[in-house]
Every structure is written in C-alpha cells, then in structure tokens.
C-alpha cells in the first residue's frame, strides 16, 4: 500500500457524485433567505378568556378589578381571597348572610 496512491472510500464516492455547482449553491442560498418566519398567522377567532379561579371559560368579569370568573362560586372565592374586608372599593359584599 505504499505505492503512493490514495485509496478511495465510499464517502469520497458520494461527495463527488452529489457535488453541486456554484449556480445551484447560489439558488439554494436564495431560497433559504426568502423564507418567512416560522410563526403562525394571527387567529381569525376572538381571544378566549379563562376563569382566574378554576380555569374554565369565563363569561363574566369582576366589577372591582376586572378579573374573569366562571360562575357565582368562583366570584365568591375570588372575593374571599382578594378582598378580605368584605367590601372592595365601595362595592357591597354580595355574599354576606347577615
């Protein structure tokens, strides 16, 4: 094997077979540059709102702070956790039984 001739490997065969010319490389570069960002387009549907307490879709909004809630039980929990005095900025306590 010391005859001075380099032995070809299988990889060398594929490098030569699939070699691209300069024009093909330029076209490939141009195609990769023209691609837009990989983000989805904005939704055509309206934004969905979820309850701050339970996570279900929320049709209602707290009068005091604007937090979303699903039902009266979630509103009660929201008022218990956020407003410990029973009234919030002039809004009467709707859940007192006395």
mmCIF file of C-alpha atoms in Angstrom, residues 20-72:
data_model
loop_
_atom_site.group_PDB
_atom_site.id
_atom_site.type_symbol
_atom_site.label_atom_id
_atom_site.label_comp_id
_atom_site.label_asym_id
_atom_site.label_seq_id
_atom_site.Cartn_x
_atom_site.Cartn_y
_atom_site.Cartn_z
ATOM 1 C CA UNK A 20 -23.266 20.954 -6.521
ATOM 2 C CA UNK A 21 -22.092 23.588 -8.920
ATOM 3 C CA UNK A 22 -21.801 27.243 -7.958
ATOM 4 C CA UNK A 23 -25.127 28.246 -9.533
ATOM 5 C CA UNK A 24 -27.005 25.530 -7.595
ATOM 6 C CA UNK A 25 -25.430 26.719 -4.337
ATOM 7 C CA UNK A 26 -26.493 30.323 -5.050
ATOM 8 C CA UNK A 27 -30.070 29.274 -5.833
ATOM 9 C CA UNK A 28 -30.252 27.212 -2.644
ATOM 10 C CA UNK A 29 -28.972 30.152 -0.596
ATOM 11 C CA UNK A 30 -31.541 32.487 -2.182
ATOM 12 C CA UNK A 31 -34.378 30.077 -1.392
ATOM 13 C CA UNK A 32 -33.334 29.778 2.238
ATOM 14 C CA UNK A 33 -33.163 33.573 2.596
ATOM 15 C CA UNK A 34 -36.660 34.203 1.223
ATOM 16 C CA UNK A 35 -38.432 32.040 3.781
ATOM 17 C CA UNK A 36 -40.577 33.972 6.229
ATOM 18 C CA UNK A 37 -40.641 33.452 9.976
ATOM 19 C CA UNK A 38 -41.908 30.132 11.288
ATOM 20 C CA UNK A 39 -44.730 31.621 13.327
ATOM 21 C CA UNK A 40 -48.435 31.101 12.718
ATOM 22 C CA UNK A 41 -50.571 33.895 11.382
ATOM 23 C CA UNK A 42 -52.903 35.660 13.832
ATOM 24 C CA UNK A 43 -56.100 33.828 14.674
ATOM 25 C CA UNK A 44 -59.313 34.875 12.966
ATOM 26 C CA UNK A 45 -61.278 33.871 16.059
ATOM 27 C CA UNK A 46 -61.712 36.171 19.082
ATOM 28 C CA UNK A 47 -59.400 35.738 22.063
ATOM 29 C CA UNK A 48 -60.633 33.284 24.693
ATOM 30 C CA UNK A 49 -60.838 34.296 28.366
ATOM 31 C CA UNK A 50 -60.483 31.896 31.277
ATOM 32 C CA UNK A 51 -61.563 31.989 34.916
ATOM 33 C CA UNK A 52 -58.912 33.211 37.365
ATOM 34 C CA UNK A 53 -60.120 30.666 39.951
ATOM 35 C CA UNK A 54 -60.961 27.396 38.158
ATOM 36 C CA UNK A 55 -59.618 27.834 34.609
ATOM 37 C CA UNK A 56 -62.911 27.229 32.770
ATOM 38 C CA UNK A 57 -64.016 29.654 30.027
ATOM 39 C CA UNK A 58 -65.182 32.823 31.760
ATOM 40 C CA UNK A 59 -68.162 34.801 30.511
ATOM 41 C CA UNK A 60 -68.154 37.251 33.468
ATOM 42 C CA UNK A 61 -65.827 39.948 34.802
ATOM 43 C CA UNK A 62 -65.292 41.164 38.377
ATOM 44 C CA UNK A 63 -66.718 44.664 38.816
ATOM 45 C CA UNK A 64 -63.895 45.776 41.121
ATOM 46 C CA UNK A 65 -60.722 44.567 39.463
ATOM 47 C CA UNK A 66 -61.675 43.157 36.052
ATOM 48 C CA UNK A 67 -60.640 39.574 36.820
ATOM 49 C CA UNK A 68 -62.550 36.933 34.876
ATOM 50 C CA UNK A 69 -64.725 34.329 36.621
ATOM 51 C CA UNK A 70 -66.836 31.347 35.546
ATOM 52 C CA UNK A 71 -69.764 31.287 37.998
ATOM 53 C CA UNK A 72 -71.037 32.734 41.284
#
